[in-house]
Coordinates of C-alpha atoms in Angstrom, one line a residue:
D1 CA -33.3 -4.4 -11.2
R2 CA -31.9 -7.6 -9.7
R3 CA -28.4 -6.0 -9.4
L4 CA -29.8 -2.8 -7.9
F5 CA -31.7 -4.8 -5.3
A6 CA -28.6 -6.9 -4.5
Q7 CA -26.5 -3.7 -4.1
A8 CA -29.1 -2.3 -1.7
L9 CA -29.1 -5.4 0.4
L10 CA -25.3 -5.6 0.3
A11 CA -25.0 -2.0 1.5
L12 CA -27.5 -2.7 4.3
T13 CA -25.8 -5.9 5.6
L14 CA -22.4 -4.5 5.5
S15 CA -23.5 -1.3 7.3
L16 CA -24.9 -3.6 10.0
N17 CA -21.5 -5.4 10.2
K18 CA -23.0 -8.7 9.0
P19 CA -20.5 -10.1 6.6
D20 CA -22.1 -13.6 6.6
A21 CA -25.4 -12.0 5.5
A22 CA -23.6 -10.0 2.8
T23 CA -21.9 -13.2 1.6
K24 CA -25.4 -14.8 1.3
V25 CA -26.7 -11.9 -0.7
L26 CA -24.0 -12.2 -3.3
E27 CA -24.0 -16.0 -3.4
D28 CA -27.8 -15.9 -4.0
F29 CA -27.3 -13.2 -6.7
L30 CA -24.7 -15.3 -8.5
A31 CA -26.8 -18.4 -8.4
A32 CA -29.2 -16.9 -11.0
K33 CA -28.7 -18.6 -14.4
D34 CA -29.5 -15.6 -16.6
L35 CA -27.2 -12.9 -15.3
P36 CA -25.7 -10.6 -17.8
K37 CA -21.9 -10.8 -17.9
P38 CA -21.2 -7.4 -16.4
D39 CA -23.6 -8.2 -13.5
R40 CA -22.0 -11.6 -12.9
A41 CA -18.5 -10.0 -12.9
W42 CA -19.8 -7.3 -10.4
G43 CA -21.1 -10.0 -8.1
Q44 CA -17.9 -12.1 -8.4
R45 CA -15.6 -9.1 -7.6
N46 CA -17.6 -8.1 -4.5
L47 CA -17.9 -11.6 -3.2
A48 CA -14.2 -12.1 -3.7
M49 CA -13.5 -9.0 -1.6
I50 CA -15.7 -10.3 1.2
Y51 CA -14.0 -13.7 1.0
A52 CA -10.5 -12.2 0.9
V53 CA -11.0 -10.2 4.1
G54 CA -12.8 -13.1 5.8
G55 CA -9.6 -14.3 7.5
T56 CA -9.8 -18.0 7.0
P57 CA -7.7 -20.1 4.5
E58 CA -11.0 -21.5 3.1
N59 CA -12.3 -18.1 2.4
R60 CA -9.1 -17.0 0.7
Q61 CA -9.2 -20.1 -1.5
K62 CA -12.7 -19.2 -2.5
A63 CA -11.6 -15.7 -3.3
M64 CA -8.8 -17.0 -5.5
E65 CA -11.1 -19.3 -7.4
L66 CA -13.5 -16.4 -8.0
V67 CA -10.8 -14.1 -9.1
K68 CA -9.7 -16.6 -11.7
R69 CA -13.2 -16.7 -13.1
V70 CA -13.7 -13.0 -13.4
E71 CA -13.6 -11.9 -17.0
D72 CA -14.7 -8.3 -16.6
F73 CA -12.7 -6.1 -14.2
G74 CA -15.2 -3.3 -14.7
T75 CA -15.2 -0.2 -16.8
S76 CA -15.6 2.8 -14.5
P77 CA -12.6 4.0 -12.4
E78 CA -14.5 3.1 -9.2
E79 CA -15.0 -0.5 -10.4
L80 CA -11.4 -0.8 -11.5
R81 CA -10.1 0.5 -8.2
A82 CA -12.4 -1.9 -6.4
T83 CA -11.0 -4.8 -8.4
A84 CA -7.5 -3.7 -7.7
S85 CA -8.3 -3.5 -4.0
V86 CA -9.8 -7.0 -4.0
L87 CA -6.7 -8.4 -5.6
S88 CA -4.3 -6.5 -3.4
T89 CA -6.0 -7.7 -0.3
L90 CA -6.0 -11.2 -1.5
S91 CA -2.3 -11.0 -2.4
R92 CA -1.3 -10.5 1.2
Y93 CA -2.3 -14.1 1.9
L94 CA -0.5 -15.6 -1.1
E95 CA 3.0 -16.6 -1.9
G96 CA 5.2 -17.2 -5.0
A97 CA 3.7 -17.3 -8.4
D98 CA 0.1 -16.9 -7.2
R99 CA 0.9 -13.7 -5.4
V100 CA 2.7 -12.2 -8.5
T101 CA -0.2 -13.2 -10.7
V102 CA -2.8 -11.6 -8.5
L103 CA -0.7 -8.4 -8.1
T104 CA -0.1 -8.2 -11.8
R105 CA -3.9 -8.4 -12.5
A106 CA -4.4 -5.8 -9.9
A107 CA -1.9 -3.5 -11.7
V108 CA -3.7 -4.0 -15.0
A109 CA -7.0 -2.9 -13.4
L110 CA -5.4 0.1 -11.7
K111 CA -3.6 1.1 -14.9
D112 CA -6.9 1.3 -16.7
A113 CA -8.3 3.4 -13.9
F114 CA -5.3 5.8 -14.2
K115 CA -5.8 6.0 -18.0
A116 CA -9.4 7.1 -17.3
T117 CA -8.7 9.6 -14.5
N118 CA -5.0 10.7 -14.9
S119 CA -5.1 10.8 -11.1
S120 CA -1.8 11.0 -9.3
R121 CA -3.3 8.9 -6.4
D122 CA -4.0 6.1 -8.9
L123 CA -0.5 6.3 -10.3
Y124 CA 1.1 6.2 -6.9
A125 CA -1.0 3.2 -6.0
L126 CA 0.0 1.6 -9.3
S127 CA 3.7 2.2 -8.5
Q128 CA 3.3 0.4 -5.2
L129 CA 1.5 -2.5 -6.9
Y130 CA 4.3 -2.9 -9.5
R131 CA 6.9 -2.8 -6.7
A132 CA 5.1 -5.5 -4.6
A133 CA 4.9 -7.6 -7.8
G134 CA 8.6 -7.3 -8.3
N135 CA 8.3 -5.2 -11.5
R136 CA 10.6 -2.4 -10.3
A137 CA 11.2 -1.0 -13.8
E138 CA 7.5 -0.1 -14.2
S139 CA 7.3 1.0 -10.6
R140 CA 10.1 3.5 -11.1
K141 CA 8.6 4.8 -14.3
C142 CA 5.5 5.7 -12.3
L143 CA 7.6 7.2 -9.6
Q144 CA 9.5 9.3 -12.0
T145 CA 6.3 10.7 -13.5
L146 CA 5.0 11.5 -10.0
L147 CA 8.2 13.3 -9.0
D148 CA 8.2 15.3 -12.3
S149 CA 4.7 16.5 -11.4
D150 CA 5.3 17.2 -7.7
K151 CA 9.0 17.1 -6.7
N152 CA 8.3 18.0 -3.0
N153 CA 5.6 15.4 -2.3
I154 CA 6.5 13.6 0.9
Y155 CA 5.2 10.2 -0.3
Y156 CA 7.1 10.3 -3.6
L157 CA 10.3 11.5 -1.9
T158 CA 10.0 8.8 0.7
F159 CA 9.5 6.1 -1.9
A160 CA 12.5 7.4 -3.9
V161 CA 14.7 7.2 -0.8
E162 CA 13.6 3.7 0.0
E163 CA 14.2 2.6 -3.6
L164 CA 17.6 4.0 -3.8
V165 CA 18.6 2.7 -0.4
E166 CA 17.5 -0.8 -1.6
D167 CA 19.9 -0.4 -4.5
Q168 CA 22.6 0.9 -2.1
N169 CA 22.8 4.0 -4.2
F170 CA 23.4 6.2 -1.1
E171 CA 24.7 9.2 -3.0
A172 CA 21.5 9.6 -5.0
A173 CA 19.3 8.8 -2.0
E174 CA 21.0 11.6 0.0
Q175 CA 19.8 14.2 -2.4
F176 CA 16.2 13.1 -1.9
A177 CA 16.7 12.8 1.9
K178 CA 17.9 16.4 2.0
V179 CA 14.7 17.6 0.2
L180 CA 12.6 15.5 2.6
L181 CA 14.1 17.2 5.7
Q182 CA 14.0 20.6 4.1
N183 CA 10.3 20.4 3.2
H184 CA 8.9 18.0 5.8
P185 CA 11.1 18.3 9.0
G186 CA 8.1 17.8 11.3
E187 CA 6.6 14.7 9.5
F188 CA 7.5 11.4 11.1
A189 CA 7.4 9.5 7.8
A190 CA 10.1 11.8 6.4
V191 CA 12.2 11.6 9.6
A192 CA 11.9 7.8 9.7
A193 CA 12.9 7.4 6.0
V194 CA 15.9 9.7 6.4
A195 CA 17.0 8.0 9.7
R196 CA 16.8 4.5 8.1
F197 CA 18.8 5.8 5.1
E198 CA 21.5 7.2 7.3
C199 CA 21.8 3.9 9.2
R200 CA 22.0 1.8 6.0
A201 CA 24.6 4.2 4.7
G202 CA 26.8 3.5 7.7
R203 CA 26.1 6.7 9.6
P204 CA 24.0 5.7 12.6
E205 CA 25.1 8.8 14.6
R206 CA 23.5 11.0 11.9
A207 CA 20.4 8.9 12.1
L208 CA 20.2 9.5 15.9
S209 CA 20.7 13.2 15.2
V210 CA 17.8 13.3 12.8
A211 CA 15.6 11.5 15.3
E212 CA 16.6 13.8 18.2
G213 CA 15.9 16.9 16.0
Y214 CA 12.3 15.5 15.6
A215 CA 12.0 15.0 19.3
R216 CA 13.2 18.5 20.1
A217 CA 10.6 20.0 17.8
S218 CA 7.8 18.3 19.7
D219 CA 5.7 20.4 21.9
T220 CA 5.8 18.7 25.4
T221 CA 2.5 20.3 26.4
A222 CA 0.6 19.1 23.3
G223 CA -1.7 16.1 23.5
S224 CA 0.2 14.4 20.7
H225 CA 3.6 14.4 22.5
L226 CA 3.3 10.9 23.9
S227 CA 2.2 9.4 20.6
R228 CA 5.1 11.1 18.9
A229 CA 7.5 9.9 21.6
G230 CA 6.2 6.4 21.2
R231 CA 6.7 6.3 17.5
L232 CA 10.1 7.7 17.8
A233 CA 11.0 5.1 20.5
E234 CA 9.9 2.3 18.1
L235 CA 12.0 3.8 15.3
L236 CA 15.1 4.0 17.5
D237 CA 14.6 0.5 18.7
E238 CA 14.5 -0.7 15.1
L239 CA 17.6 1.3 14.1
A240 CA 19.6 0.0 17.0
R241 CA 19.1 -3.7 16.2
P242 CA 21.0 -4.3 12.9
P243 CA 24.4 -6.0 13.3
N244 CA 26.4 -2.9 12.1
V245 CA 24.7 -0.7 14.7
R246 CA 24.0 -3.0 17.7
G247 CA 26.6 -2.6 20.4
T248 CA 28.2 0.4 18.9
P249 CA 28.3 3.8 20.8
A250 CA 25.6 5.1 18.4
G251 CA 23.5 2.0 18.9
R252 CA 23.7 2.3 22.7
A253 CA 22.8 6.0 22.5
M254 CA 19.8 5.1 20.4
T255 CA 18.7 2.5 23.0
D256 CA 19.2 5.0 25.8
A257 CA 17.2 7.7 23.9

């Protein structure tokens, strides 16, 4: 009953955009001496999340201390995802060993969620967590499983291109880039991934051609035209800046475009 009441108060204070009041609800809840372990872990996880997004170094330190004390990451997929979300948010403000430790714990929670649901969304998020933690071997195992289940998915293909470009395996990356453009020619994420690949592979003129193809496909009378043009301008500005492109004919053409 105490936990249900705290949950109701927490939902109310957060819906009213009162994070300080929500923090007080959870701090009072955790101050009770006779809380069952699952309820204490629930309170710690939620309080750590509020601290983590609080924005101050003091709050993030409190979140880190809470995370270290949590013994129960939850049992339901929703609780496990929430735990992974808390830890992922916290990791953005950490460096070195602390960041790797927090991301690894997040991956453990999300892996348990995936085991319970067999959800491709959970597996994709898990692959991203492994990658952020520097565990590229496990990240790629997840990615391969995803590609085996849906070889034309834009997110999986983009991830594959980025991974292979990072390895400078441009020959393999080109195969995925072709599939991206064949299946998702009008998607900015696909165009951006392929354009970056072409630049890294030493073919900036092809990167510009890909970007121009996306621009030509835009409906100039549609309301989204300006936003599409803005995103494309940001991409071309990014692609024109690396030393191997800046100042070249292709680089100048990108800047002009």
